Short mmCIF file of C-alpha atoms (C1' of nucleotides) in Angstrom, two decimals:
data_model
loop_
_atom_site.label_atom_id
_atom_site.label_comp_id
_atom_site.label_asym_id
_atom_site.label_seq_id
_atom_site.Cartn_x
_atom_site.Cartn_y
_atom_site.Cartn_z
CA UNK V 1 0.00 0.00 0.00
CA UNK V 2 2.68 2.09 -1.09
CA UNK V 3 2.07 5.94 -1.83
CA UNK V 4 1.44 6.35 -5.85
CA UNK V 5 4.39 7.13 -7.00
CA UNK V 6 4.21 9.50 -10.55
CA UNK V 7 8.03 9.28 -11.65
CA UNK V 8 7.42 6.16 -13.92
CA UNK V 9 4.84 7.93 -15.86
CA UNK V 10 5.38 8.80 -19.71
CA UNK V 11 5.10 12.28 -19.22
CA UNK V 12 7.12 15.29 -18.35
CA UNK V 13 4.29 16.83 -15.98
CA UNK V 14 3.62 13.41 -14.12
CA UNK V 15 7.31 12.93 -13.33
CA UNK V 16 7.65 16.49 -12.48
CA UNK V 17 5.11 16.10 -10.18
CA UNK V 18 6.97 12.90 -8.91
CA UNK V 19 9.68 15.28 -7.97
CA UNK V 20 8.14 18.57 -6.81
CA UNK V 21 4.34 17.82 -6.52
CA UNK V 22 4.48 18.41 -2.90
CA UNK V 23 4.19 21.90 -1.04
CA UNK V 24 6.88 21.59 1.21
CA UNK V 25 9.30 20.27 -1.58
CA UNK V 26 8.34 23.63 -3.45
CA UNK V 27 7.86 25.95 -0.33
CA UNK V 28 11.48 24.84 0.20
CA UNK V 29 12.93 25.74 -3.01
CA UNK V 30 11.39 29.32 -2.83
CA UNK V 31 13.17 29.64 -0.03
CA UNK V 32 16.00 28.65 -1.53
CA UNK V 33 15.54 31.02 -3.86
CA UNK V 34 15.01 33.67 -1.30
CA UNK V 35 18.86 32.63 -0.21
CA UNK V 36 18.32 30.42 2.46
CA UNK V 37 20.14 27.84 2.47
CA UNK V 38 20.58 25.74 6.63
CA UNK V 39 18.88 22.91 8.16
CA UNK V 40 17.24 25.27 10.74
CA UNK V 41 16.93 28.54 8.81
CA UNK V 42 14.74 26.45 6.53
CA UNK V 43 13.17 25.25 9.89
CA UNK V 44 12.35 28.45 11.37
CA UNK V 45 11.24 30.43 8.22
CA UNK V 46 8.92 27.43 7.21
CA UNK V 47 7.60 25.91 10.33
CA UNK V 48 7.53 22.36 8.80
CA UNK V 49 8.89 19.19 11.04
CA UNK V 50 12.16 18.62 11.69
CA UNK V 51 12.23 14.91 9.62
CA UNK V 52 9.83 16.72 7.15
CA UNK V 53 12.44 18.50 6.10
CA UNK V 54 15.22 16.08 6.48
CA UNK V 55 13.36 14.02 4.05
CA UNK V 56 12.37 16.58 1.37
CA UNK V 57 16.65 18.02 1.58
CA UNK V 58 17.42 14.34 1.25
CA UNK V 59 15.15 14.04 -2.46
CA UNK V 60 16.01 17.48 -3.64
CA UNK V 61 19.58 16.34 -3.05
CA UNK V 62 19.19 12.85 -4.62
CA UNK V 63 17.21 14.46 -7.78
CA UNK V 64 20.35 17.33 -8.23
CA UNK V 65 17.85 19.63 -7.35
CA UNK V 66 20.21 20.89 -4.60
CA UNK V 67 23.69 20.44 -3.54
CA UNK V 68 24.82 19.93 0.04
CA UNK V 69 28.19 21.51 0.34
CA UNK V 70 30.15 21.88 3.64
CA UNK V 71 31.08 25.01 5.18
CA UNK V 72 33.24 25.83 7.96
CA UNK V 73 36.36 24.47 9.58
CA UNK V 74 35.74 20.91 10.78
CA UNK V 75 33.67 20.46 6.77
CA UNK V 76 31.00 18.92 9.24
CA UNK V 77 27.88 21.48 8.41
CA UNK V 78 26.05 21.61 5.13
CA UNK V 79 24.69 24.34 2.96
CA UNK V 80 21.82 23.38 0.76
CA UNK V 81 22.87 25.42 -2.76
CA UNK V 82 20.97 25.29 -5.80
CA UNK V 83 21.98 23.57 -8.71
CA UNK V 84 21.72 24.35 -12.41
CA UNK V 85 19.14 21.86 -12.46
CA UNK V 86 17.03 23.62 -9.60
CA UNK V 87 17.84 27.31 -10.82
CA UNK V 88 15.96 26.05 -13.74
CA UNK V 89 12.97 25.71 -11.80
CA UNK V 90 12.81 29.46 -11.84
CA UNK V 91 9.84 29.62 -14.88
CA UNK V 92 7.46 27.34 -12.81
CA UNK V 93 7.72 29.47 -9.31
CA UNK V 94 7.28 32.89 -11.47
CA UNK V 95 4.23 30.66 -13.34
CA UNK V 96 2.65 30.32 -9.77
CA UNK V 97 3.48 33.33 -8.10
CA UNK V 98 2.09 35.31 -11.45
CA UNK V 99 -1.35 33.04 -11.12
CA UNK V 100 -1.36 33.50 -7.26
CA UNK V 101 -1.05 37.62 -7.83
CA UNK V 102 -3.54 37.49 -10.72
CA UNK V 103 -6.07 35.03 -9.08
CA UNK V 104 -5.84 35.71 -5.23
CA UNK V 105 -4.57 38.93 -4.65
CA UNK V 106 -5.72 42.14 -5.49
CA UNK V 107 -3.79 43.62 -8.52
CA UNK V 108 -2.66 46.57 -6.48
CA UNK V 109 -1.76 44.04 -3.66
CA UNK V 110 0.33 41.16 -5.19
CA UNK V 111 3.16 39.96 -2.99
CA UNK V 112 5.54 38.89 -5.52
CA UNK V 113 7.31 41.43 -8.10
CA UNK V 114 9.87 40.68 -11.20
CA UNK V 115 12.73 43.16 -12.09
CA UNK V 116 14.13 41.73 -15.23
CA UNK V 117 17.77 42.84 -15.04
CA UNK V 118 18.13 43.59 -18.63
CA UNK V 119 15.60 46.37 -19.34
CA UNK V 120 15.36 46.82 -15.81
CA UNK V 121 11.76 47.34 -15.38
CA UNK V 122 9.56 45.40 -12.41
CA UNK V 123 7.87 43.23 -14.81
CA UNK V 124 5.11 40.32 -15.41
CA UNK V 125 6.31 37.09 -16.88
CA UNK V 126 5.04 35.63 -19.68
CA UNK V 127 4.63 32.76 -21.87
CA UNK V 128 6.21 33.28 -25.02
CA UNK V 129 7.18 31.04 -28.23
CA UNK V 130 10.31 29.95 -28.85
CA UNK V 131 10.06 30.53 -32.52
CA UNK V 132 7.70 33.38 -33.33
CA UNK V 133 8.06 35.12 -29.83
CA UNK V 134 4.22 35.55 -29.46
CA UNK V 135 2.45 35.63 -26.43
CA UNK V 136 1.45 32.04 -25.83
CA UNK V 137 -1.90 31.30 -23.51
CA UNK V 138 -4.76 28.92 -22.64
CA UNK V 139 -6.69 30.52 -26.20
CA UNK V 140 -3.78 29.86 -28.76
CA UNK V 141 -1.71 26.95 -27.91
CA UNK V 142 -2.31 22.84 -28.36
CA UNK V 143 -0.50 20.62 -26.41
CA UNK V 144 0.16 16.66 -27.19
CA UNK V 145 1.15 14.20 -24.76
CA UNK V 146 3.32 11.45 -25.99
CA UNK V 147 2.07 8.54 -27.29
CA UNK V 148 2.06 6.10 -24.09
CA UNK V 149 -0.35 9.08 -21.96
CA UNK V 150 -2.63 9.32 -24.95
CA UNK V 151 -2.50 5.91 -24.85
CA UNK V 152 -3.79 5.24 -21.33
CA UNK V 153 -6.26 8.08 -21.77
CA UNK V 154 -7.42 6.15 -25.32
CA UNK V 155 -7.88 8.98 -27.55
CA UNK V 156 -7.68 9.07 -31.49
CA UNK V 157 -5.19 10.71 -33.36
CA UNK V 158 -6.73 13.14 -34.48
CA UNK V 159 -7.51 14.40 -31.00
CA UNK V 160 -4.00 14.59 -30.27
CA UNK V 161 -3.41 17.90 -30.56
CA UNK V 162 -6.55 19.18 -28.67
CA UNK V 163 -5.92 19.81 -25.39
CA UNK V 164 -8.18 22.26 -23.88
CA UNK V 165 -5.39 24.76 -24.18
CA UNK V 166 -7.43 25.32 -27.17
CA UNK V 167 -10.03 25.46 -26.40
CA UNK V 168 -13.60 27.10 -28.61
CA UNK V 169 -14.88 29.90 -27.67
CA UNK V 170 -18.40 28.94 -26.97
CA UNK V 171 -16.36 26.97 -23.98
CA UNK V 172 -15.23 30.18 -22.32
CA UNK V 173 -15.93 31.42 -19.32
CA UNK V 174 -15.87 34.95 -17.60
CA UNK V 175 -13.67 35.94 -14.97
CA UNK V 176 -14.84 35.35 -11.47
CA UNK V 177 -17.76 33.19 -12.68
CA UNK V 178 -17.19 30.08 -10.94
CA UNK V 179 -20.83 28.87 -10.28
CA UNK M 1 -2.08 18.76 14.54
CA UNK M 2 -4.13 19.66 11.54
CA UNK M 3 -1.96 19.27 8.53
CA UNK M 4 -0.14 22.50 7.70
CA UNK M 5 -2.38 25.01 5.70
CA UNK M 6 -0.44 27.59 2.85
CA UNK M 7 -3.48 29.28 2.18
CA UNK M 8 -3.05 31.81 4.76
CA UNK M 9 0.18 32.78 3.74
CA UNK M 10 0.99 36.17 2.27
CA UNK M 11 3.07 34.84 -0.73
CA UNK M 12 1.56 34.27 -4.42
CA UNK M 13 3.52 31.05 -4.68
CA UNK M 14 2.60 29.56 -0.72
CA UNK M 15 -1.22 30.60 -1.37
CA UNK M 16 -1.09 28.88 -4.89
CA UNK M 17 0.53 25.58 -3.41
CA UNK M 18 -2.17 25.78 -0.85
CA UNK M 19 -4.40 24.97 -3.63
CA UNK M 20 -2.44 23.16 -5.90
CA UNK M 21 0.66 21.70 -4.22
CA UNK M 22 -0.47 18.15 -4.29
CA UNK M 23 0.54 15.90 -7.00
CA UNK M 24 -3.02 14.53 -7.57
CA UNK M 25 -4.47 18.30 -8.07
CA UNK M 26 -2.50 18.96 -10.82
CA UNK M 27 -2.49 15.18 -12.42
CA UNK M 28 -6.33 15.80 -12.32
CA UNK M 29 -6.01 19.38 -13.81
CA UNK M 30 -3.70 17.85 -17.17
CA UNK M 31 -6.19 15.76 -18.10
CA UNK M 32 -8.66 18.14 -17.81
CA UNK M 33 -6.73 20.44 -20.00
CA UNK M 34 -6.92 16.92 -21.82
CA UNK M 35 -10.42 17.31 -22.25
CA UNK M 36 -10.78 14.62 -19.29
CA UNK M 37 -14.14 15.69 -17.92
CA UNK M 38 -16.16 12.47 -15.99
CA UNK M 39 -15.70 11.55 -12.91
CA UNK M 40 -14.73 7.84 -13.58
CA UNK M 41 -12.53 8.97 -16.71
CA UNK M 42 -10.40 10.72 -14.17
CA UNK M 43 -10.09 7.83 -11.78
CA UNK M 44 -9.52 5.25 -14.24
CA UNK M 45 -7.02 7.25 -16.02
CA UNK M 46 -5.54 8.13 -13.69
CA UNK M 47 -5.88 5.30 -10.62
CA UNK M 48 -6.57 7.27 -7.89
CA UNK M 49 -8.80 6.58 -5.01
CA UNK M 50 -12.31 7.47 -5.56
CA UNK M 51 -12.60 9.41 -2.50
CA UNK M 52 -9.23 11.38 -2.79
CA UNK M 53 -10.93 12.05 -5.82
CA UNK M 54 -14.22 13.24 -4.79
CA UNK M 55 -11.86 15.32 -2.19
CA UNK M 56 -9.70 16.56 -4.78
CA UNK M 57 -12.53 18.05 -7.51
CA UNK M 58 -14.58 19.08 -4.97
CA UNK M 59 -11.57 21.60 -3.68
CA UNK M 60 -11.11 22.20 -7.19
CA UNK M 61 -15.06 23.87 -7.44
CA UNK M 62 -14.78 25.32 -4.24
CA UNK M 63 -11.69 27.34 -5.41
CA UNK M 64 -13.29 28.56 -8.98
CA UNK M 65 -10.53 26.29 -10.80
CA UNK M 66 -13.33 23.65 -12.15
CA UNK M 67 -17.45 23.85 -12.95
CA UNK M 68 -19.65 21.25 -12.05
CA UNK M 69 -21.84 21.00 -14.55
CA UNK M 70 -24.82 19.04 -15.53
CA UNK M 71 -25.04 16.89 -18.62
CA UNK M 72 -28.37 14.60 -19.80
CA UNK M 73 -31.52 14.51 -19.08
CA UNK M 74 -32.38 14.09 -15.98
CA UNK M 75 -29.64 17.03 -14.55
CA UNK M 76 -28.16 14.43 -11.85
CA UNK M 77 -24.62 13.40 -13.86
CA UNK M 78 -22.01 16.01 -13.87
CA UNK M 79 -19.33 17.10 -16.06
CA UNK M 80 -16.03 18.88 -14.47
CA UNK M 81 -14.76 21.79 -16.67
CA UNK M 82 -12.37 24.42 -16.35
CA UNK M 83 -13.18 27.78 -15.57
CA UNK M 84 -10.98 30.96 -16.57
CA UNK M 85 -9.40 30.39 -13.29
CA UNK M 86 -8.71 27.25 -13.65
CA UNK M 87 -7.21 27.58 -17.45
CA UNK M 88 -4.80 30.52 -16.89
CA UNK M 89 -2.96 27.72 -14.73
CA UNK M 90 -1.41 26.80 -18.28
CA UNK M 91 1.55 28.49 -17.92
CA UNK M 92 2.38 26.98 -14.99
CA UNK M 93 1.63 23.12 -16.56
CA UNK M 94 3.91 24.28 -19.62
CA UNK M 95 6.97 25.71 -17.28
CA UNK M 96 6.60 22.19 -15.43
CA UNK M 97 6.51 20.15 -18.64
CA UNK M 98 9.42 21.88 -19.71
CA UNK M 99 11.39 21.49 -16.83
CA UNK M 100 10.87 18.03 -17.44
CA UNK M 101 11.19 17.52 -20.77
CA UNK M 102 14.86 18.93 -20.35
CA UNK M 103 16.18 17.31 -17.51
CA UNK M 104 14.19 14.45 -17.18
CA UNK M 105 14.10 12.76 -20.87
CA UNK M 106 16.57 12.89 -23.15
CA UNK M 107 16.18 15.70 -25.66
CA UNK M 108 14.75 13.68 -28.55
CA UNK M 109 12.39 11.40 -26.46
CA UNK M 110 10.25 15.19 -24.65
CA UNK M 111 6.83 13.43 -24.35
CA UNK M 112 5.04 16.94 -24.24
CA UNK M 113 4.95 19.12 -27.20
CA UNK M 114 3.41 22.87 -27.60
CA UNK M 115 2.15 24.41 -30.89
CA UNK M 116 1.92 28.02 -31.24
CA UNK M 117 -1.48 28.32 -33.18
CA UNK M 118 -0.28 31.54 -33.80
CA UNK M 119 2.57 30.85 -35.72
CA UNK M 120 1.60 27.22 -36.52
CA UNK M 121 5.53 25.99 -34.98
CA UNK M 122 5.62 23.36 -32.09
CA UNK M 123 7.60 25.07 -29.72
CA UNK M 124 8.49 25.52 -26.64
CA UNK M 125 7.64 27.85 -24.12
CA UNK M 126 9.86 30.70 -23.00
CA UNK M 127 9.41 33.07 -20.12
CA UNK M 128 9.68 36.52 -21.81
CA UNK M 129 9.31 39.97 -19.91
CA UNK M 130 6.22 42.09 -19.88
CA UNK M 131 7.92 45.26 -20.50
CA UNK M 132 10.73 44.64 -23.29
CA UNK M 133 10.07 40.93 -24.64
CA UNK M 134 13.11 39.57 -23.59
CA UNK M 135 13.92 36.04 -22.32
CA UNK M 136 13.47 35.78 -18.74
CA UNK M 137 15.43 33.44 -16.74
CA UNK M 138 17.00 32.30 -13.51
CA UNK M 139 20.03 35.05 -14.90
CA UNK M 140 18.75 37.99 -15.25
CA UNK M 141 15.75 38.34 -13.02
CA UNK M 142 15.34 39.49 -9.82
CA UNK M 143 12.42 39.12 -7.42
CA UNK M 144 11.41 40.25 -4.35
CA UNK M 145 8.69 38.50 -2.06
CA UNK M 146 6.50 41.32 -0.22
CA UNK M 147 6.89 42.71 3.21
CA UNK M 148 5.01 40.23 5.05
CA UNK M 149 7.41 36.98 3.67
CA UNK M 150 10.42 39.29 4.01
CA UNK M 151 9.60 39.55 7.96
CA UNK M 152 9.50 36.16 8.57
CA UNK M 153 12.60 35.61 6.57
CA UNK M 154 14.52 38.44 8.51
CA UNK M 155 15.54 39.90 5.40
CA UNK M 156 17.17 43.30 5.59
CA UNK M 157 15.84 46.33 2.64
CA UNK M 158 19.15 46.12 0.49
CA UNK M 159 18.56 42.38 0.37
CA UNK M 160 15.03 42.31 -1.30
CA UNK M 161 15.72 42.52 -4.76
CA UNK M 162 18.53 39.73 -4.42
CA UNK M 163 16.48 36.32 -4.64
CA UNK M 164 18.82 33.70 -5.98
CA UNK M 165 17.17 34.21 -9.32
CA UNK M 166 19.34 36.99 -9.95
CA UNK M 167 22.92 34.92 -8.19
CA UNK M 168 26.61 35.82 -9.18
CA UNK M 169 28.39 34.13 -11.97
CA UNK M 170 31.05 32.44 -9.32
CA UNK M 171 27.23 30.36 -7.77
CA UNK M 172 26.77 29.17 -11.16
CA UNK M 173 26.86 25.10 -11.50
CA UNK M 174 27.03 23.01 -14.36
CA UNK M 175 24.46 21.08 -16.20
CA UNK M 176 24.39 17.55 -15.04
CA UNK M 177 26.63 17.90 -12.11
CA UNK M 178 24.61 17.03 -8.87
CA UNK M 179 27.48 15.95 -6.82
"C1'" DT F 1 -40.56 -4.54 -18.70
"C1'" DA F 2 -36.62 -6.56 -16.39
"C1'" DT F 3 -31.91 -6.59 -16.17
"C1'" DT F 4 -27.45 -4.79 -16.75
"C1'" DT F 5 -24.26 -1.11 -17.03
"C1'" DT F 6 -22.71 3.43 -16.03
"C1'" DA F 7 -22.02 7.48 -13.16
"C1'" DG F 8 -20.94 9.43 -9.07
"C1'" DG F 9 -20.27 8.71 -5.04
"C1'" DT F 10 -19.74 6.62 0.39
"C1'" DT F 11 -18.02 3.34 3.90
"C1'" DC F 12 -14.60 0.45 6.11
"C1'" DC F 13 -10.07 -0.89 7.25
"C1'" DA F 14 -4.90 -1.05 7.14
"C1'" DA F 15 -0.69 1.39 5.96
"C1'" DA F 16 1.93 5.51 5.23
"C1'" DA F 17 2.96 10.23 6.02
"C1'" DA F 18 2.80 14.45 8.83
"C1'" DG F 19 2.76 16.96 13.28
"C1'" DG F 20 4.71 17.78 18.06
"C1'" DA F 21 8.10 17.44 21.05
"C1'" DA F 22 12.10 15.73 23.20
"C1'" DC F 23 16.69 13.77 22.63
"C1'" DT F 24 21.46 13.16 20.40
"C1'" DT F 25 25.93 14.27 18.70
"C1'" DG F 26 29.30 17.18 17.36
"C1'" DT F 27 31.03 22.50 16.98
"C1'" DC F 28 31.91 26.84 18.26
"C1'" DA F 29 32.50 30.83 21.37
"C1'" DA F 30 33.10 32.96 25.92
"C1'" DT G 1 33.41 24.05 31.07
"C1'" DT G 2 29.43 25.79 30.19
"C1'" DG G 3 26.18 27.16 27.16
"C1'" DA G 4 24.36 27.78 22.71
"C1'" DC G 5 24.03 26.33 17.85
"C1'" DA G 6 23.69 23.09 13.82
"C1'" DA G 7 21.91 19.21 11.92
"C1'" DG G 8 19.68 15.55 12.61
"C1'" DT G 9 17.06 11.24 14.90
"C1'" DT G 10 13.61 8.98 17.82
"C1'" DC G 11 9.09 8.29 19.76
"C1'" DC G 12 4.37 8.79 19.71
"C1'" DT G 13 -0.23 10.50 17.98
"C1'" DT G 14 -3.30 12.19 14.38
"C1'" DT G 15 -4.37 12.66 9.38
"C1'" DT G 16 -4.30 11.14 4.81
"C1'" DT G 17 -3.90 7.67 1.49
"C1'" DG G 18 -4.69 3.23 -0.85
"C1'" DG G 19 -7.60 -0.78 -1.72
"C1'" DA G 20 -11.68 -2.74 -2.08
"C1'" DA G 21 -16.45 -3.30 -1.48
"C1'" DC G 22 -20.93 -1.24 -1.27
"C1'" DC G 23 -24.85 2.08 -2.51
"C1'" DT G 24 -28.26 4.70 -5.26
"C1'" DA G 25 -30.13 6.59 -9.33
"C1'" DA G 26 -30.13 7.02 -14.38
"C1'" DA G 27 -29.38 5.06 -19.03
"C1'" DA G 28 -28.90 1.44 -22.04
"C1'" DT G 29 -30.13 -3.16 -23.64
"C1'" DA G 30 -32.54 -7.52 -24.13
#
DNA sequence: TATTTTAGGTTCCAAAAAGGAACTTGTCAA
DNA sequence: TTGACAAGTTCCTTTTTGGAACCTAAAATA
């Protein structure tokens, strides 16, 4: 009676999830991002159980999301750094922070802000293409799977490029409508 | 000893993990964006528990993210659809797929692919900047967290632009090394 | 019309994970 | 040498999952 485990999946959000689908895993990183980066700084700032977060350094170490790199004299006490890997990660917390600010917050009250360094303005991010450099959103993007997810959710082929990403129109819906 | 609650936190990213940070939430929430709408679609595609289910879409309505809404005759079978909400959580499914298409597959084998309707190009999806258009990444962005976070993270003023995001070239780590 | 299947759950139980708090082991600093 | 700090570990209790069976009403089929 093992917890489901998602990293065997065929598919990049599934094993993603595997890795990071848990909120202190990603309540961690932020922090990370944020600089933190000891055993009881993480503890203190987060409030989560000692062996909680034992475990979750532990994975983030064993995925490469992190590195655990001694500091002082006796090389006996760890830092928990960032990797490449987890630096990557970046696009997914400004994702989440952007839908928390648009969705939760009130505009004029959204926790989370962006300077991009390069033009130096605070800024929103957003989804562009890698080719045409076009704003890319739910109304004007498909999405495909891979053949072994399509397969366990049995569609045709000619449904494979449907997600509800794009979606028709007559399948909007307003703003704040959620009844 | 409740279970930890997010939701009360006054951080874009903690608020949206209250909601979402579960790996079954957003398993649930791809296949609706796969056009996954029944009740026992989702639990046989995706073997959960019928009960974490019912737990799981319920939370989804409550929070504005899905619809419940009637099909047939007789008004008592329900279809789950997403809302606005619950579609402008795209970008955050793309910036997870492509974290995972890049470090978790090998290049050629990404089992998620975008295309731009725009443009008509599968592609993939960059973080750009509101302001100039330019690629947005974990080097050249800064972000700062709100006053509130910043408190409990002991954070002094000067240090509130300087999330990790934005780290010195010397904190940089290679691709693939983990060790 | 009677029976079966489908949809959308609920109930029950055992196992796993999370919370709370105290305890350990080694360092550092006064 | 005493006390505080860092990084865990251990013990115990409460919540959540997983697995499977059961329930009720609506639709389909024979």
């Amino acid at each position: 009676m093992k917890r489901t485990s998602h990293n065997d999946k065929p598919c990049g959000i599934a094993q993603t999830l595997g890795i990071i689908g848990d909120s202190w895993t990603m309540l961690i990183l932020r922090n990370c991002f944020m600089r933190t980066r000891r055993f009881d700084d993480f503890q203190h700032q987060l409030g989560l159980t000692r062996h909680v977060l034992t475990d979750r350094l532990k994975k983030l170490v064993d995925y490469g999301i992190l590195k655990k790199v001694p500091y002082g004299e006796s090389g006996k006490r760890y830092e928990y750094l960032l990797t490449h890997k987890g630096k990557s990660l970046a696009p997914v917390f400004m994702a989440m922070s952007n839908w928390g600010n648009e969705w939760l917050f009130e505009d004029s009250n959204a926790p989370t802000l962006y300077k991009h360094q390069a033009c130096g303005q605070v800024m929103q991010p957003v989804m562009s293409c890698s080719c045409c450099g076009g704003v890319v959103d739910s109304s004007n993007v498909k999405m495909t799977m891979g053949h072994a997810v399509q397969e366990t959710m049995k569609q045709e082929p000619e449904e494979r490029w449907d997600a509800v990403l794009g979606f028709s129109p007559a399948q909007n819906f307003e703003k704040n409508n959620n009844s």
